[in-house]
Amino acid sequence: MPTPTRILVSGSVAGLVDAGLSPALLNEANEPSTLLLVQHVYTNSYLPNGTPTFNFRGATEMARALRTGEVPDSMTWLLLDLEASSLTPARDQRDPIGALTRARDVALRYGKRVIFAPGVDLMNVLAPGLTGDALYQEFIRQLVLPGAAIADGFEIQAQRTEATEYATSFASAATRAAISVNPRGAPVLIGVSTNPNGRSVTADDMVTVYNAGIGAGATGYWLNIPSGGVECPNCGQPQYEVGVEFLEKIASNTPVNPTETGFPTETGRPTETGLPTGLPTETGLPTGTLIPTGGMGSS
């Protein structure tokens, strides 16, 4: 069973190729460790060796799909992406760790493994009113630490910090927290986006977040290429060119380890302060096995 090293929406691969993704980079991704999010199982003509994967927005959805045979025997990994949105049941928003526990219990009975990808916006439900350091520390305490201890893999939605002064601190701290509670060596992936919640960012902004996670021990990434629509009215056109540039940069880039602990101050010392405020919406994936073809919604 290959350990996931990257996650892509299957339908976004053609856009990356059209935007100039080189045959060499395409070939590098053409392996079973690349999870391809799909609406239904099919072979991606560009990445035929990739692994088709379903994403779910609630524990009950995942359990129902498994029990009704929607999930084929060949599919090993499943994603549980809970958000503070109408796509995630209120019960799961109020108790995301309980939802993960229920989902994984069912998944294990069917021989599946679960990657947990909770949105930071769940803190709007779990601890409304928190901002800055307190918000992110609480996210790590309430979701990363218990979630990574249960799940077979963990994805950190760090794309929200791209092009901010917190681009290294959150990805680094959350990655280390996830690794610290799962000695089994479960995969930890870093979420990056070409236009998070519709914001304009550069490939270098994405690389900064990616390097922070990899330097802290992350095993790969989830590349989001969102497009405008109901899920993200502000996202506009998918930024495939930015995605290609990001992939080119990380292919030739050796990450530098971020600070060893905590969140860096101006003098480089760890501190309890320095994390971003506010909670932009993290929604962007439809319910059940329905995955948008252009990217990950508002992410």
Coordinates of C-alpha atoms in Angstrom, one line a residue:
M1 CA 0.0 0.0 0.0
P2 CA 1.8 3.2 -1.2
T3 CA 2.1 6.1 1.3
P4 CA 0.4 9.2 -0.2
T5 CA 2.9 11.9 -1.2
R6 CA 0.6 14.2 -3.1
I7 CA -3.1 14.9 -3.6
L8 CA -4.6 16.4 -6.8
V9 CA -8.1 16.8 -8.1
S10 CA -8.1 14.4 -11.1
G11 CA -9.9 16.9 -13.3
S12 CA -7.2 19.6 -12.7
V13 CA -4.4 17.6 -14.3
A14 CA -5.4 18.5 -17.8
G15 CA -5.4 22.2 -16.9
L16 CA -1.8 21.8 -15.5
V17 CA -0.7 20.1 -18.7
D18 CA -2.3 22.8 -20.9
A19 CA -0.5 25.4 -18.7
G20 CA 2.9 23.9 -19.6
L21 CA 3.5 21.1 -17.0
S22 CA 6.6 19.3 -18.3
P23 CA 6.5 15.6 -19.2
A24 CA 9.2 15.0 -16.6
L25 CA 7.1 16.5 -13.8
L26 CA 4.0 14.7 -15.1
N27 CA 5.9 11.4 -15.1
E28 CA 7.1 12.1 -11.5
A29 CA 3.5 12.3 -10.4
N30 CA 2.5 9.2 -12.3
E31 CA 2.7 6.8 -9.4
P32 CA 0.3 5.1 -7.0
S33 CA 1.4 7.5 -4.2
T34 CA -0.5 10.3 -6.0
L35 CA -4.1 10.4 -4.8
L36 CA -6.4 11.6 -7.5
L37 CA -9.8 12.9 -6.2
V38 CA -12.5 11.7 -8.5
Q39 CA -16.3 11.7 -8.8
H40 CA -16.3 8.1 -9.9
V41 CA -13.5 5.6 -10.5
Y42 CA -11.7 6.0 -13.8
T43 CA -8.2 6.0 -15.1
N44 CA -6.7 9.5 -15.6
S45 CA -5.1 9.5 -19.1
Y46 CA -2.3 11.8 -17.9
L47 CA -1.6 9.9 -14.7
P48 CA -2.7 6.3 -15.3
N49 CA -0.7 5.0 -12.3
G50 CA -2.3 7.5 -9.9
T51 CA -4.7 6.3 -7.3
P52 CA -8.4 7.3 -7.6
T53 CA -9.7 8.5 -4.3
F54 CA -13.0 9.7 -2.8
N55 CA -13.4 12.6 -0.5
F56 CA -16.2 12.9 2.1
R57 CA -17.6 15.8 4.0
G58 CA -19.2 13.8 6.8
A59 CA -18.8 10.5 8.7
T60 CA -22.2 9.2 7.8
E61 CA -21.6 9.8 4.1
M62 CA -18.4 7.8 4.2
A63 CA -20.1 5.0 6.1
R64 CA -23.0 4.9 3.7
A65 CA -20.8 4.8 0.7
L66 CA -18.8 1.9 2.2
R67 CA -21.9 -0.1 3.2
T68 CA -23.6 0.3 -0.2
G69 CA -20.6 -0.7 -2.2
E70 CA -19.9 2.7 -3.7
V71 CA -16.3 2.5 -2.7
P72 CA -14.5 -0.2 -4.7
D73 CA -12.2 -2.8 -3.2
S74 CA -9.3 -1.3 -5.1
M75 CA -9.6 2.1 -3.3
T76 CA -7.5 2.1 -0.2
W77 CA -7.4 5.7 1.0
L78 CA -10.4 7.9 1.8
L79 CA -10.4 11.6 2.7
L80 CA -12.6 13.0 5.5
D81 CA -12.6 16.8 4.9
L82 CA -14.8 18.5 7.5
E83 CA -15.6 22.2 7.2
A84 CA -17.8 24.8 8.9
S85 CA -20.2 24.8 6.0
S86 CA -23.5 23.4 5.0
L87 CA -21.7 20.5 3.3
T88 CA -20.6 19.1 6.7
P89 CA -23.4 17.9 9.0
A90 CA -23.8 20.1 12.1
R91 CA -23.1 17.1 14.3
D92 CA -19.7 16.6 12.7
Q93 CA -18.9 20.3 13.0
R94 CA -19.6 20.2 16.7
D95 CA -17.6 17.0 17.3
P96 CA -15.1 16.5 14.5
I97 CA -13.0 14.1 16.4
G98 CA -16.1 12.0 17.2
A99 CA -16.9 12.1 13.4
L100 CA -13.4 10.9 12.6
T101 CA -13.6 8.1 15.1
R102 CA -16.9 6.9 13.6
A103 CA -15.6 7.2 10.1
R104 CA -12.4 5.4 10.7
D105 CA -14.1 2.6 12.7
V106 CA -16.2 1.8 9.6
A107 CA -13.4 2.3 7.2
L108 CA -11.2 -0.2 9.0
R109 CA -13.9 -2.8 8.7
Y110 CA -13.7 -2.5 5.0
G111 CA -9.9 -2.4 4.8
K112 CA -9.7 1.3 4.1
R113 CA -7.5 4.1 5.6
V114 CA -8.6 7.6 6.4
I115 CA -6.8 10.9 5.9
F116 CA -8.3 13.6 8.1
A117 CA -8.3 17.1 6.6
P118 CA -10.2 19.4 9.0
G119 CA -10.7 23.0 8.1
V120 CA -9.5 25.7 10.4
D121 CA -12.9 27.3 10.1
L122 CA -14.2 24.6 12.4
M123 CA -13.0 26.8 15.2
N124 CA -15.9 29.1 14.4
V125 CA -18.0 26.3 15.9
L126 CA -15.7 24.9 18.5
A127 CA -14.3 28.1 19.9
P128 CA -16.1 31.1 18.4
G129 CA -14.4 34.4 18.8
L130 CA -10.9 33.2 19.0
T131 CA -8.3 35.0 16.8
G132 CA -4.6 35.1 16.4
D133 CA -2.3 32.8 18.4
A134 CA -5.2 31.5 20.6
L135 CA -7.1 30.3 17.5
Y136 CA -4.3 28.4 16.0
Q137 CA -3.0 27.0 19.2
E138 CA -6.6 25.8 20.0
F139 CA -6.9 24.3 16.5
I140 CA -3.7 22.3 17.1
R141 CA -5.0 21.3 20.6
Q142 CA -8.5 20.3 19.6
L143 CA -8.0 18.9 16.1
V144 CA -4.4 18.3 15.1
L145 CA -3.3 16.4 18.2
P146 CA -6.3 14.2 18.8
G147 CA -7.0 13.8 15.1
A148 CA -3.5 12.8 14.0
A149 CA -3.5 10.2 16.9
I150 CA -6.6 8.5 15.4
A151 CA -6.3 9.0 11.6
D152 CA -4.2 7.0 9.2
G153 CA -3.0 10.3 7.7
F154 CA -3.4 14.0 8.3
E155 CA -3.7 17.0 5.9
I156 CA -3.0 20.4 7.3
Q157 CA -5.0 23.1 5.6
A158 CA -2.1 25.6 5.7
Q159 CA -3.0 27.4 2.4
R160 CA -4.8 30.1 4.4
T161 CA -1.5 31.4 5.6
E162 CA 0.1 31.9 2.1
A163 CA 1.4 35.4 1.5
T164 CA 1.2 36.3 5.2
E165 CA 3.8 36.7 7.9
Y166 CA 2.6 33.4 9.4
A167 CA 3.3 31.3 6.4
T168 CA 6.0 29.2 8.1
S169 CA 4.8 29.2 11.7
F170 CA 1.5 27.5 11.4
A171 CA 2.6 24.8 8.9
S172 CA 5.7 24.0 10.9
A173 CA 3.9 23.8 14.3
A174 CA 0.9 21.8 13.1
T175 CA 3.1 19.4 11.2
R176 CA 5.3 18.7 14.3
A177 CA 2.2 18.3 16.4
A178 CA 0.7 15.8 14.0
I179 CA 3.9 13.8 13.9
S180 CA 4.5 13.9 17.6
V181 CA 1.3 11.9 18.4
N182 CA 1.6 9.3 15.6
P183 CA 4.8 7.3 15.9
R184 CA 3.5 4.9 13.3
G185 CA 4.9 7.3 10.7
A186 CA 1.5 8.1 9.2
P187 CA 1.6 10.6 6.3
V188 CA 1.2 14.3 7.0
L189 CA 0.5 16.4 4.0
I190 CA 0.6 20.2 3.6
G191 CA -2.3 22.0 1.8
V192 CA -1.3 24.7 -0.7
S193 CA -3.5 26.7 -3.0
T194 CA -3.0 28.8 -6.2
N195 CA -5.6 31.3 -5.0
P196 CA -6.7 30.5 -1.4
N197 CA -10.2 31.8 -0.8
G198 CA -9.8 33.9 -4.0
R199 CA -6.7 35.7 -2.8
S200 CA -3.9 36.4 -5.3
V201 CA -0.7 34.6 -4.3
T202 CA 2.5 33.6 -6.1
A203 CA 4.2 30.2 -6.5
D204 CA 6.9 31.5 -4.1
D205 CA 4.2 32.1 -1.5
M206 CA 3.1 28.5 -1.9
V207 CA 6.6 27.2 -1.7
T208 CA 7.2 29.0 1.6
V209 CA 4.3 27.2 3.2
Y210 CA 5.3 23.9 1.6
N211 CA 8.9 24.2 2.7
A212 CA 7.8 24.9 6.3
G213 CA 5.8 21.7 6.4
I214 CA 8.4 19.6 4.7
G215 CA 11.2 21.0 6.9
A216 CA 9.1 20.0 9.9
G217 CA 8.7 16.4 8.6
A218 CA 5.6 16.5 6.3
T219 CA 5.6 13.8 3.6
G220 CA 3.9 15.6 0.8
Y221 CA 1.3 18.1 -0.3
W222 CA -2.3 18.7 -1.5
L223 CA -2.3 21.1 -4.4
N224 CA -5.5 23.0 -4.6
I225 CA -6.5 24.9 -7.8
P226 CA -9.9 26.4 -7.0
S227 CA -12.2 28.0 -9.5
G228 CA -15.1 30.4 -9.0
G229 CA -18.6 29.1 -8.4
V230 CA -21.0 28.4 -5.6
E231 CA -18.2 27.0 -3.4
C232 CA -16.0 30.0 -3.9
P233 CA -17.6 33.1 -5.5
N234 CA -14.4 35.0 -5.2
C235 CA -12.0 32.5 -6.7
G236 CA -12.4 33.4 -10.3
Q237 CA -10.5 31.5 -13.0
P238 CA -8.3 28.5 -11.9
Q239 CA -4.7 29.5 -11.7
Y240 CA -3.1 26.6 -13.5
E241 CA 0.0 28.6 -14.4
V242 CA 0.7 29.3 -10.7
G243 CA 0.3 25.6 -10.0
V244 CA 2.8 24.7 -12.7
E245 CA 5.3 27.2 -11.4
F246 CA 4.9 25.8 -7.9
L247 CA 5.5 22.2 -9.0
E248 CA 8.6 23.4 -11.0
K249 CA 10.0 25.2 -8.0
I250 CA 9.6 22.4 -5.5
A251 CA 11.1 19.9 -8.0
S252 CA 14.3 21.9 -7.9
N253 CA 14.2 23.3 -4.4
T254 CA 15.8 22.0 -1.2
P255 CA 13.7 23.2 1.7
V256 CA 15.3 24.9 4.6
N257 CA 14.2 23.8 8.1
P258 CA 12.0 26.3 9.8
T259 CA 12.3 27.2 13.5
E260 CA 12.6 24.1 15.6
T261 CA 9.7 24.9 17.9
G262 CA 6.8 27.3 18.3
F263 CA 6.2 30.4 16.2
P264 CA 9.1 32.7 15.3
T265 CA 9.4 36.2 16.6
E266 CA 11.3 39.0 14.9
T267 CA 14.5 37.8 16.5
G268 CA 13.8 34.2 15.5
R269 CA 13.0 32.9 18.9
P270 CA 9.9 30.7 19.4
T271 CA 7.0 32.5 21.0
E272 CA 3.3 31.9 21.7
T273 CA 2.3 34.8 19.5
G274 CA 2.3 35.6 15.8
L275 CA -0.5 33.6 14.3
P276 CA -3.1 35.0 11.9
T277 CA -6.5 36.4 12.8
G278 CA -9.8 35.8 11.1
L279 CA -11.3 32.7 9.6
P280 CA -11.9 32.8 5.8
T281 CA -14.2 30.1 4.6
E282 CA -12.6 26.8 4.0
T283 CA -15.4 25.2 2.0
G284 CA -14.9 23.8 -1.4
L285 CA -15.6 20.2 -1.9
P286 CA -19.1 18.8 -2.5
T287 CA -20.7 16.1 -0.5
G288 CA -20.1 12.4 -0.9
T289 CA -17.9 11.3 -3.8
L290 CA -18.6 14.5 -5.8
I291 CA -15.3 16.3 -6.5
P292 CA -15.1 19.6 -8.5
T293 CA -13.0 19.2 -11.6
G294 CA -11.1 22.4 -11.3
G295 CA -9.8 22.4 -7.8
M296 CA -10.7 22.5 -4.2
G297 CA -13.4 25.2 -4.0
S298 CA -12.4 28.2 -1.9
S299 CA -9.1 26.7 -0.8

